[in-house]
């Protein structure tokens, strides 16, 4: 036992003494980035073990009151915390994926997080927005000719180029169901919320109008009534 203790002490002194070696000797060390990542990783690993211990203590404390709960040892607590963390990771990944699908190209990476791109919608002129909506209208009308005059069931269906459904300022154009192209003046397609307070709408007769968000909401509610 004393031999093992002395060996551990010698190794500890040796590792400590190696760090400040200089005078032209070759010393292999981590880069600043690698050292920072190692520090962050060690912090989270230590936090993981500490949280697992807290979970074990809380679980066993509750088990004294709720006798049907099984006792939880430290090994099972580690597994429980790991599984819970993976579940949260999957949920957050799904949220991030849905956000990118709804607003493609509207986010840019900044550090470890993301932020909206500056000036995306503000830089879009009405002519650009109107032209993009007109191109989508041509795609819908072409689809209707090939499908007995019916509009597509939803965005990104086969028969229309997917790029036409993407609003230049981020997001996808919104399609109203049960509207026949060329018949009436119901709203067929309208711009997403990323367009701002006023949005362009494509009516069933092929005309494009500019409506405020409040007016558009009222018109859509009226249109959805049976």
mmCIF file with all atom_site columns, C-alpha atoms in Angstrom, residues 12 14 39 53 58 62 72 81 86 109 119 125 139 153 157 167 173 185 199 201-202 215 225-226:
data_model
loop_
_atom_site.group_PDB
_atom_site.id
_atom_site.type_symbol
_atom_site.label_atom_id
_atom_site.label_alt_id
_atom_site.label_comp_id
_atom_site.label_asym_id
_atom_site.label_entity_id
_atom_site.label_seq_id
_atom_site.pdbx_PDB_ins_code
_atom_site.Cartn_x
_atom_site.Cartn_y
_atom_site.Cartn_z
_atom_site.occupancy
_atom_site.B_iso_or_equiv
_atom_site.pdbx_formal_charge
_atom_site.auth_seq_id
_atom_site.auth_comp_id
_atom_site.auth_asym_id
_atom_site.auth_atom_id
_atom_site.pdbx_PDB_model_num
ATOM 1  C CA . UNK A 1 12  ? 1.765   13.435 -9.832  1.00 0.00 ? 12  UNK A CA 1
ATOM 2  C CA . UNK A 1 14  ? 6.306   14.241 -12.651 1.00 0.00 ? 14  UNK A CA 1
ATOM 3  C CA . UNK A 1 39  ? -12.013 22.175 -20.236 1.00 0.00 ? 39  UNK A CA 1
ATOM 4  C CA . UNK A 1 53  ? -25.952 11.844 -7.932  1.00 0.00 ? 53  UNK A CA 1
ATOM 5  C CA . UNK A 1 58  ? -34.022 12.818 -4.857  1.00 0.00 ? 58  UNK A CA 1
ATOM 6  C CA . UNK A 1 62  ? -39.277 10.132 -2.895  1.00 0.00 ? 62  UNK A CA 1
ATOM 7  C CA . UNK A 1 72  ? -32.248 3.749  -7.655  1.00 0.00 ? 72  UNK A CA 1
ATOM 8  C CA . UNK A 1 81  ? -29.954 11.133 -16.839 1.00 0.00 ? 81  UNK A CA 1
ATOM 9  C CA . UNK A 1 86  ? -30.879 12.218 -25.372 1.00 0.00 ? 86  UNK A CA 1
ATOM 10 C CA . UNK A 1 109 ? -24.902 30.831 -37.368 1.00 0.00 ? 109 UNK A CA 1
ATOM 11 C CA . UNK A 1 119 ? -32.408 42.932 -43.574 1.00 0.00 ? 119 UNK A CA 1
ATOM 12 C CA . UNK A 1 125 ? -38.905 45.302 -53.086 1.00 0.00 ? 125 UNK A CA 1
ATOM 13 C CA . UNK A 1 139 ? -46.714 26.974 -61.815 1.00 0.00 ? 139 UNK A CA 1
ATOM 14 C CA . UNK A 1 153 ? -53.214 19.588 -52.447 1.00 0.00 ? 153 UNK A CA 1
ATOM 15 C CA . UNK A 1 157 ? -46.109 18.480 -54.452 1.00 0.00 ? 157 UNK A CA 1
ATOM 16 C CA . UNK A 1 167 ? -40.711 33.042 -50.261 1.00 0.00 ? 167 UNK A CA 1
ATOM 17 C CA . UNK A 1 173 ? -46.003 30.507 -49.391 1.00 0.00 ? 173 UNK A CA 1
ATOM 18 C CA . UNK A 1 185 ? -61.910 35.737 -56.046 1.00 0.00 ? 185 UNK A CA 1
ATOM 19 C CA . UNK A 1 199 ? -48.637 40.701 -47.535 1.00 0.00 ? 199 UNK A CA 1
ATOM 20 C CA . UNK A 1 201 ? -52.092 37.507 -51.883 1.00 0.00 ? 201 UNK A CA 1
ATOM 21 C CA . UNK A 1 202 ? -52.858 35.582 -55.046 1.00 0.00 ? 202 UNK A CA 1
ATOM 22 C CA . UNK A 1 215 ? -57.541 42.316 -43.299 1.00 0.00 ? 215 UNK A CA 1
ATOM 23 C CA . UNK A 1 225 ? -66.468 29.215 -42.841 1.00 0.00 ? 225 UNK A CA 1
ATOM 24 C CA . UNK A 1 226 ? -68.604 26.384 -44.251 1.00 0.00 ? 226 UNK A CA 1
#
